[in-house]
GROMACS .gro file of C-alpha atoms in nm:
model
  368
    1MET     CA    1  -2.109  -2.298  -1.661
    2ALA     CA    2  -1.810  -2.041  -1.598
    3TYR     CA    3  -1.816  -1.808  -1.308
    4ARG     CA    4  -1.632  -1.467  -1.220
    5ILE     CA    5  -1.537  -1.373  -0.868
    6SER     CA    6  -1.471  -1.061  -0.710
    7ILE     CA    7  -1.330  -1.056  -0.360
    8ASP     CA    8  -1.261  -0.727  -0.137
    9THR     CA    9  -1.121  -0.768   0.176
   10GLY     CA   10  -1.173  -0.478   0.422
   11GLY     CA   11  -1.033  -0.458   0.782
   12THR     CA   12  -1.380  -0.575   0.920
   13PHE     CA   13  -1.540  -0.740   0.641
   14THR     CA   14  -1.463  -0.975   0.336
   15ASP     CA   15  -1.737  -0.944   0.047
   16VAL     CA   16  -1.778  -1.167  -0.217
   17VAL     CA   17  -1.919  -1.144  -0.559
   18VAL     CA   18  -2.010  -1.390  -0.803
   19SER     CA   19  -2.118  -1.337  -1.199
   20ASP     CA   20  -2.242  -1.632  -1.435
   21ALA     CA   21  -2.234  -1.664  -1.849
   22ASP     CA   22  -2.563  -1.500  -1.803
   23GLY     CA   23  -2.437  -1.221  -1.602
   24THR     CA   24  -2.670  -1.303  -1.242
   25ILE     CA   25  -2.490  -1.181  -0.944
   26THR     CA   26  -2.496  -1.345  -0.643
   27LEU     CA   27  -2.361  -1.183  -0.315
   28GLY     CA   28  -2.182  -1.315   0.014
   29LYS     CA   29  -2.016  -1.182   0.307
   30ALA     CA   30  -1.798  -1.267   0.595
   31LEU     CA   31  -1.577  -1.140   0.872
   32THR     CA   32  -1.224  -1.048   0.763
   33THR     CA   33  -0.962  -1.333   0.887
   34HIS     CA   34  -0.662  -1.159   0.922
   35ASP     CA   35  -0.413  -1.429   1.021
   36ARG     CA   36  -0.499  -1.628   0.703
   37ILE     CA   37  -0.696  -1.418   0.452
   38PHE     CA   38  -0.841  -1.715   0.286
   39LEU     CA   39  -1.051  -1.855   0.541
   40GLY     CA   40  -1.269  -1.539   0.545
   41MET     CA   41  -1.294  -1.563   0.156
   42ARG     CA   42  -1.373  -1.908   0.155
   43GLU     CA   43  -1.654  -1.812   0.434
   44GLY     CA   44  -1.798  -1.582   0.170
   45MET     CA   45  -1.757  -1.810  -0.125
   46ILE     CA   46  -1.956  -2.106   0.062
   47MET     CA   47  -2.230  -1.874   0.116
   48VAL     CA   48  -2.253  -1.772  -0.245
   49ALA     CA   49  -2.198  -2.130  -0.372
   50ALA     CA   50  -2.500  -2.225  -0.129
   51GLN     CA   51  -2.713  -1.976  -0.278
   52ILE     CA   52  -2.644  -2.152  -0.640
   53GLY     CA   53  -2.669  -2.490  -0.559
   54LEU     CA   54  -2.291  -2.565  -0.556
   55SER     CA   55  -2.003  -2.663  -0.331
   56ILE     CA   56  -1.726  -2.435  -0.332
   57ASP     CA   57  -1.482  -2.718  -0.452
   58GLN     CA   58  -1.752  -2.670  -0.784
   59LEU     CA   59  -1.739  -2.301  -0.768
   60LEU     CA   60  -1.361  -2.272  -0.778
   61ASP     CA   61  -1.320  -2.539  -1.042
   62GLN     CA   62  -1.579  -2.353  -1.253
   63THR     CA   63  -1.429  -2.004  -1.209
   64GLU     CA   64  -1.229  -1.867  -1.454
   65LEU     CA   65  -1.110  -1.536  -1.333
   66LEU     CA   66  -1.104  -1.430  -0.955
   67ILE     CA   67  -1.056  -1.028  -0.883
   68TYR     CA   68  -0.929  -0.955  -0.562
   69GLY     CA   69  -0.928  -0.618  -0.398
   70THR     CA   70  -0.801  -0.532  -0.072
   71THR     CA   71  -0.763  -0.230   0.200
   72ARG     CA   72  -0.509  -0.399   0.380
   73ALA     CA   73  -0.223  -0.188   0.240
   74THR     CA   74  -0.385   0.155   0.326
   75ASN     CA   75  -0.490   0.011   0.648
   76ALA     CA   76  -0.175  -0.116   0.753
   77ILE     CA   77  -0.026   0.264   0.660
   78VAL     CA   78  -0.331   0.472   0.846
   79GLU     CA   79  -0.276   0.270   1.159
   80GLY     CA   80   0.087   0.233   1.149
   81LYS     CA   81   0.121  -0.149   1.136
   82VAL     CA   82   0.369  -0.135   0.836
   83ALA     CA   83   0.740  -0.338   0.865
   84LYS     CA   84   1.010  -0.216   1.073
   85THR     CA   85   1.203  -0.020   0.778
   86ALA     CA   86   1.528   0.149   0.708
   87PHE     CA   87   1.578   0.453   0.488
   88VAL     CA   88   1.934   0.462   0.322
   89THR     CA   89   2.004   0.777   0.141
   90THR     CA   90   2.315   0.972   0.023
   91GLU     CA   91   2.560   1.111   0.298
   92GLY     CA   92   2.446   1.450   0.408
   93PHE     CA   93   2.057   1.395   0.316
   94PRO     CA   94   1.902   1.233   0.611
   95ASP     CA   95   1.601   1.465   0.635
   96THR     CA   96   1.447   1.420   0.326
   97LEU     CA   97   1.115   1.233   0.486
   98VAL     CA   98   1.151   1.485   0.779
   99TYR     CA   99   1.121   1.832   0.617
  100ARG     CA  100   0.910   1.666   0.335
  101GLU     CA  101   0.872   1.988   0.074
  102GLY     CA  102   0.934   2.262   0.294
  103GLY     CA  103   0.660   2.288   0.551
  104LYS     CA  104   0.347   2.220   0.706
  105THR     CA  105  -0.018   2.307   0.700
  106GLY     CA  106  -0.040   2.656   0.833
  107PRO     CA  107   0.353   2.702   0.916
  108HIS     CA  108   0.273   2.962   1.202
  109ASP     CA  109   0.025   2.771   1.359
  110PHE     CA  110   0.215   2.640   1.678
  111SER     CA  111  -0.093   2.437   1.842
  112ARG     CA  112  -0.038   2.129   1.582
  113ASP     CA  113   0.330   1.955   1.625
  114TYR     CA  114   0.510   1.920   1.280
  115PRO     CA  115   0.412   1.595   1.153
  116ASP     CA  116   0.635   1.268   1.197
  117PRO     CA  117   0.815   1.132   0.918
  118PHE     CA  118   0.705   0.810   0.753
  119ILE     CA  119   1.047   0.623   0.871
  120PRO     CA  120   1.143   0.756   1.185
  121ARG     CA  121   1.470   0.966   1.157
  122ARG     CA  122   1.654   0.719   1.381
  123HIS     CA  123   1.592   0.469   1.150
  124THR     CA  124   1.768   0.680   0.852
  125TYR     CA  125   2.138   0.541   0.751
  126GLU     CA  126   2.370   0.768   0.518
  127ILE     CA  127   2.587   0.629   0.283
  128ARG     CA  128   2.893   0.808   0.123
  129GLU     CA  129   2.828   0.834  -0.238
  130ARG     CA  130   2.695   1.108  -0.486
  131ILE     CA  131   2.585   1.156  -0.836
  132ASP     CA  132   2.550   1.456  -0.959
  133ALA     CA  133   2.240   1.601  -1.167
  134GLU     CA  134   2.426   1.466  -1.539
  135GLY     CA  135   2.483   1.137  -1.369
  136GLY     CA  136   2.833   1.183  -1.323
  137VAL     CA  137   2.998   1.017  -1.019
  138VAL     CA  138   3.141   1.320  -0.762
  139VAL     CA  139   3.205   1.078  -0.456
  140PRO     CA  140   3.239   0.671  -0.543
  141PHE     CA  141   3.037   0.436  -0.366
  142ASP     CA  142   3.204   0.347  -0.041
  143ALA     CA  143   3.146  -0.031  -0.035
  144ALA     CA  144   3.300  -0.088   0.326
  145GLN     CA  145   3.127   0.191   0.465
  146ALA     CA  146   2.773   0.035   0.319
  147VAL     CA  147   2.867  -0.321   0.436
  148SER     CA  148   2.928  -0.170   0.810
  149VAL     CA  149   2.570  -0.003   0.752
  150ILE     CA  150   2.395  -0.331   0.633
  151GLU     CA  151   2.565  -0.506   0.959
  152THR     CA  152   2.380  -0.239   1.128
  153LEU     CA  153   2.053  -0.327   0.974
  154ARG     CA  154   2.113  -0.680   1.073
  155ARG     CA  155   2.151  -0.613   1.428
  156GLU     CA  156   1.861  -0.364   1.459
  157LYS     CA  157   1.645  -0.635   1.326
  158PHE     CA  158   1.505  -0.429   1.007
  159ASP     CA  159   1.226  -0.605   0.817
  160ALA     CA  160   1.277  -0.413   0.533
  161VAL     CA  161   1.490  -0.164   0.329
  162ALA     CA  162   1.445   0.181   0.151
  163ILE     CA  163   1.720   0.306  -0.077
  164CYS     CA  164   1.700   0.671  -0.220
  165PHE     CA  165   2.039   0.804  -0.335
  166LEU     CA  166   2.066   1.178  -0.503
  167TRP     CA  167   2.011   1.169  -0.833
  168SER     CA  168   1.981   0.752  -0.871
  169ILE     CA  169   1.724   0.850  -1.157
  170LYS     CA  170   2.020   0.985  -1.399
  171ASN     CA  171   2.256   0.729  -1.274
  172PRO     CA  172   2.135   0.396  -1.082
  173GLU     CA  173   2.473   0.256  -1.057
  174HIS     CA  174   2.517   0.326  -0.655
  175GLU     CA  175   2.177   0.195  -0.578
  176LEU     CA  176   2.252  -0.120  -0.771
  177ALA     CA  177   2.582  -0.162  -0.603
  178PHE     CA  178   2.396  -0.138  -0.276
  179ALA     CA  179   2.132  -0.378  -0.367
  180ALA     CA  180   2.418  -0.648  -0.449
  181LEU     CA  181   2.549  -0.591  -0.076
  182LEU     CA  182   2.198  -0.637   0.056
  183ASP     CA  183   2.167  -0.969  -0.175
  184LYS     CA  184   2.483  -1.080  -0.031
  185HIS     CA  185   2.480  -0.995   0.298
  186LEU     CA  186   2.130  -0.980   0.418
  187PRO     CA  187   1.927  -1.175   0.167
  188SER     CA  188   1.607  -1.247   0.327
  189VAL     CA  189   1.533  -0.889   0.390
  190PRO     CA  190   1.326  -0.716   0.092
  191TYR     CA  191   1.432  -0.385  -0.037
  192THR     CA  192   1.303  -0.102  -0.261
  193LEU     CA  193   1.536   0.115  -0.509
  194SER     CA  194   1.386   0.433  -0.542
  195HIS     CA  195   1.500   0.446  -0.922
  196GLN     CA  196   1.265   0.162  -0.991
  197ALA     CA  197   1.007   0.247  -0.774
  198LEU     CA  198   0.904   0.603  -0.887
  199PRO     CA  199   1.176   0.778  -1.146
  200ILE     CA  200   1.082   1.113  -1.113
  201ILE     CA  201   1.298   1.448  -1.005
  202ARG     CA  202   1.125   1.539  -0.688
  203GLU     CA  203   1.339   1.404  -0.413
  204TYR     CA  204   1.071   1.376  -0.126
  205ARG     CA  205   0.819   1.231  -0.320
  206ARG     CA  206   1.042   0.969  -0.486
  207ALA     CA  207   1.176   0.894  -0.106
  208SER     CA  208   0.836   0.870   0.007
  209ALA     CA  209   0.694   0.617  -0.243
  210THR     CA  210   1.024   0.434  -0.211
  211ALA     CA  211   0.965   0.416   0.198
  212ILE     CA  212   0.602   0.318   0.151
  213ASP     CA  213   0.636   0.028  -0.127
  214ALA     CA  214   0.939  -0.119   0.115
  215SER     CA  215   0.740  -0.106   0.429
  216LEU     CA  216   0.471  -0.281   0.279
  217LYS     CA  217   0.663  -0.578   0.125
  218PRO     CA  218   0.682  -0.802   0.412
  219LEU     CA  219   0.338  -0.760   0.499
  220MET     CA  220   0.173  -0.776   0.123
  221GLN     CA  221   0.402  -1.042  -0.050
  222ARG     CA  222   0.331  -1.291   0.255
  223HIS     CA  223  -0.025  -1.194   0.193
  224LEU     CA  224  -0.040  -1.255  -0.153
  225HIS     CA  225   0.160  -1.547  -0.176
  226ASP     CA  226  -0.041  -1.724   0.090
  227MET     CA  227  -0.361  -1.625  -0.062
  228SER     CA  228  -0.250  -1.720  -0.381
  229ARG     CA  229  -0.137  -2.068  -0.261
  230ASP     CA  230  -0.457  -2.104  -0.080
  231LEU     CA  231  -0.710  -2.047  -0.391
  232ARG     CA  232  -0.487  -2.306  -0.600
  233ASP     CA  233  -0.478  -2.563  -0.311
  234ASN     CA  234  -0.839  -2.532  -0.296
  235GLY     CA  235  -0.910  -2.604  -0.665
  236LEU     CA  236  -0.888  -2.260  -0.823
  237ARG     CA  237  -0.752  -2.325  -1.195
  238GLY     CA  238  -0.821  -1.966  -1.343
  239ARG     CA  239  -0.665  -1.659  -1.345
  240ILE     CA  240  -0.590  -1.450  -1.032
  241LEU     CA  241  -0.580  -1.053  -1.088
  242VAL     CA  242  -0.561  -0.799  -0.807
  243SER     CA  243  -0.699  -0.429  -0.834
  244THR     CA  244  -0.452  -0.163  -0.821
  245SER     CA  245  -0.445   0.223  -0.736
  246MET     CA  246  -0.531   0.310  -1.081
  247GLY     CA  247  -0.847   0.160  -1.101
  248GLY     CA  248  -0.723  -0.152  -1.296
  249CYS     CA  249  -0.598  -0.487  -1.220
  250LEU     CA  250  -0.260  -0.670  -1.290
  251ASN     CA  251  -0.137  -1.042  -1.224
  252VAL     CA  252  -0.089  -1.101  -0.885
  253GLU     CA  253   0.275  -1.193  -0.940
  254GLU     CA  254   0.311  -0.830  -1.083
  255LEU     CA  255   0.166  -0.714  -0.770
  256ILE     CA  256   0.396  -0.903  -0.504
  257GLU     CA  257   0.698  -0.702  -0.638
  258ARG     CA  258   0.523  -0.341  -0.640
  259PRO     CA  259   0.297  -0.365  -0.304
  260ILE     CA  260   0.288   0.035  -0.347
  261GLN     CA  261   0.029  -0.040  -0.624
  262THR     CA  262  -0.206  -0.191  -0.365
  263THR     CA  263  -0.253   0.118  -0.158
  264LYS     CA  264  -0.593   0.264  -0.204
  265SER     CA  265  -0.650  -0.049  -0.442
  266GLY     CA  266  -0.993  -0.114  -0.267
  267PRO     CA  267  -1.090   0.255  -0.258
  268ALA     CA  268  -0.982   0.290  -0.578
  269MET     CA  269  -1.285   0.070  -0.720
  270ALA     CA  270  -1.532   0.295  -0.564
  271PRO     CA  271  -1.522   0.605  -0.810
  272VAL     CA  272  -1.538   0.333  -1.090
  273ALA     CA  273  -1.835   0.163  -0.983
  274GLY     CA  274  -1.972   0.517  -0.904
  275ARG     CA  275  -1.916   0.610  -1.276
  276ALA     CA  276  -2.106   0.318  -1.392
  277TYR     CA  277  -2.383   0.360  -1.148
  278ALA     CA  278  -2.421   0.719  -1.281
  279ARG     CA  279  -2.421   0.633  -1.605
  280MET     CA  280  -2.696   0.391  -1.563
  281GLU     CA  281  -2.871   0.691  -1.428
  282ALA     CA  282  -2.800   0.894  -1.722
  283GLU     CA  283  -2.611   1.124  -1.488
  284GLU     CA  284  -2.311   1.210  -1.708
  285GLY     CA  285  -2.181   1.518  -1.480
  286ASP     CA  286  -2.005   1.534  -1.146
  287VAL     CA  287  -2.066   1.258  -0.887
  288VAL     CA  288  -1.915   1.238  -0.523
  289ILE     CA  289  -1.873   0.875  -0.423
  290CYS     CA  290  -1.863   0.823  -0.040
  291ASP     CA  291  -1.706   0.480   0.070
  292THR     CA  292  -1.754   0.402   0.443
  293GLY     CA  293  -1.520   0.107   0.548
  294GLY     CA  294  -1.481  -0.039   0.884
  295THR     CA  295  -1.094   0.129   0.914
  296THR     CA  296  -1.153   0.433   0.664
  297PHE     CA  297  -1.371   0.680   0.507
  298ASP     CA  298  -1.316   0.739   0.175
  299LEU     CA  299  -1.422   0.992  -0.113
  300GLY     CA  300  -1.354   1.036  -0.474
  301LEU     CA  301  -1.507   1.184  -0.761
  302VAL     CA  302  -1.632   1.158  -1.112
  303ARG     CA  303  -1.576   1.466  -1.297
  304ALA     CA  304  -1.762   1.546  -1.634
  305GLY     CA  305  -1.840   1.155  -1.650
  306GLU     CA  306  -1.488   1.067  -1.603
  307VAL     CA  307  -1.268   0.923  -1.294
  308VAL     CA  308  -1.037   1.119  -1.182
  309PHE     CA  309  -0.679   1.052  -1.156
  310THR     CA  310  -0.391   1.234  -0.964
  311ARG     CA  311  -0.032   1.192  -0.843
  312GLU     CA  312  -0.075   1.371  -0.513
  313THR     CA  313  -0.244   1.059  -0.325
  314TRP     CA  314  -0.187   1.099   0.039
  315ILE     CA  315  -0.277   0.865   0.319
  316GLY     CA  316  -0.383   1.090   0.597
  317GLU     CA  317  -0.443   1.447   0.557
  318ARG     CA  318  -0.258   1.657   0.319
  319TRP     CA  319   0.072   1.754   0.398
  320ARG     CA  320   0.065   1.563   0.749
  321GLY     CA  321   0.002   1.254   0.609
  322HIS     CA  322   0.229   1.056   0.367
  323ILE     CA  323   0.242   1.123  -0.014
  324VAL     CA  324   0.221   0.779  -0.247
  325ALA     CA  325   0.297   0.989  -0.530
  326THR     CA  326   0.225   0.714  -0.794
  327SER     CA  327  -0.048   0.785  -1.057
  328ALA     CA  328  -0.351   0.677  -0.919
  329VAL     CA  329  -0.771   0.714  -0.886
  330ASP     CA  330  -0.808   1.036  -0.693
  331VAL     CA  331  -0.943   0.908  -0.363
  332ARG     CA  332  -0.915   1.094   0.000
  333SER     CA  333  -0.896   0.871   0.294
  334ILE     CA  334  -0.913   0.947   0.683
  335GLY     CA  335  -0.919   0.715   0.973
  336ALA     CA  336  -1.261   0.734   1.055
  337GLY     CA  337  -1.436   0.413   0.990
  338GLY     CA  338  -1.759   0.242   1.115
  339GLY     CA  339  -1.526   0.037   1.347
  340SER     CA  340  -1.298   0.321   1.469
  341ILE     CA  341  -1.199   0.306   1.828
  342ALA     CA  342  -1.313   0.616   2.027
  343TRP     CA  343  -1.021   0.676   2.304
  344ILE     CA  344  -0.930   0.937   2.600
  345ASP     CA  345  -0.563   1.092   2.495
  346PRO     CA  346  -0.358   1.221   2.792
  347GLY     CA  347  -0.487   1.552   2.808
  348GLY     CA  348  -0.855   1.393   2.871
  349LEU     CA  349  -0.975   1.478   2.522
  350LEU     CA  350  -1.177   1.236   2.319
  351ARG     CA  351  -1.039   1.093   1.990
  352VAL     CA  352  -1.172   0.867   1.763
  353GLY     CA  353  -0.931   0.653   1.551
  354PRO     CA  354  -0.735   0.589   1.366
  355GLN     CA  355  -0.720   0.234   1.531
  356SER     CA  356  -0.994   0.037   1.437
  357ALA     CA  357  -1.152  -0.243   1.595
  358GLY     CA  358  -1.151  -0.473   1.279
  359SER     CA  359  -1.300  -0.771   1.259
  360GLU     CA  360  -1.116  -0.922   1.581
  361PRO     CA  361  -1.279  -0.845   1.805
  362GLY     CA  362  -1.521  -0.654   1.570
  363PRO     CA  363  -1.714  -0.316   1.577
  364ALA     CA  364  -1.928  -0.295   1.893
  365CYS     CA  365  -2.258  -0.272   1.734
  366TYR     CA  366  -2.225  -0.637   1.587
  367GLY     CA  367  -2.183  -0.740   1.959
  368ARG     CA  368  -1.834  -0.890   1.951
   0.00000   0.00000   0.00000
């Protein structure tokens, strides 16, 4: 009998759903194991396999498709646990991530600090080059200065590099030249080019998407590589798909190259499921979907029977968080999940989150 497995790993729990050829659904649950994600997946699959009278080896051998969803990327951004990333941009434009799109929520409200950029200003590096809006070269690419910057990146031990040059969407020549130098002088460090990540005119949004994608590459590439290898080593011969922020799936190899598509990939499936349940209840109108995880609380909509999509996807509060800017299921997330940690700030005020107890040690209500 051919099985299909769906697995969702959150910051606290790993959920496993197995369906057989008749459509019978069997559920399993285990604590998420962050150091090696497969171990938690394995515990959940062992639980399911026992319920249907199989060993885990038999279950994996008879599985034709495994779909994987995760909040790992979103949680890393919310909790500030992404890779140390350098932002490399055109000389004279170092504040794209700092000033964003010109302000903050309530520009005259001085009780709230101006939000920090996704990549700290001190981790921004300027390259002598300039492309104009027609794609013409105004200032030639300074290869010698670029190599000097790359040597600085090596000394500062950056884990990833985000490259966003002005008007690279019209002419990517200079971004590609910098990438070639990175391949030569810093081959072990992953990078993202803005004209490939998000080829749109709006500079801040392109820069933000590039920075987020680059910062996730060390984490998510290792995560997906290890998970895929462990599943294969344990007998899975079927296809492996990974859910995306668009509410669909891609092959795991494609997601490894574009980890930004995994942001909100777990929460994006909630409105898809909500629409299915609403249709079962003959509710074809507007539906509000709430999804409480261990790390985040997520909210989405089904409007007139259809999932709502947006390019205004923010991780955190609008204008104060960080915009992903790629097309995605419209899900809003805040760092207030079931495992959020309560703490006292230097002023003596009670705060909750965005840090989470996760699965290690786990929420206090589980006695861990």
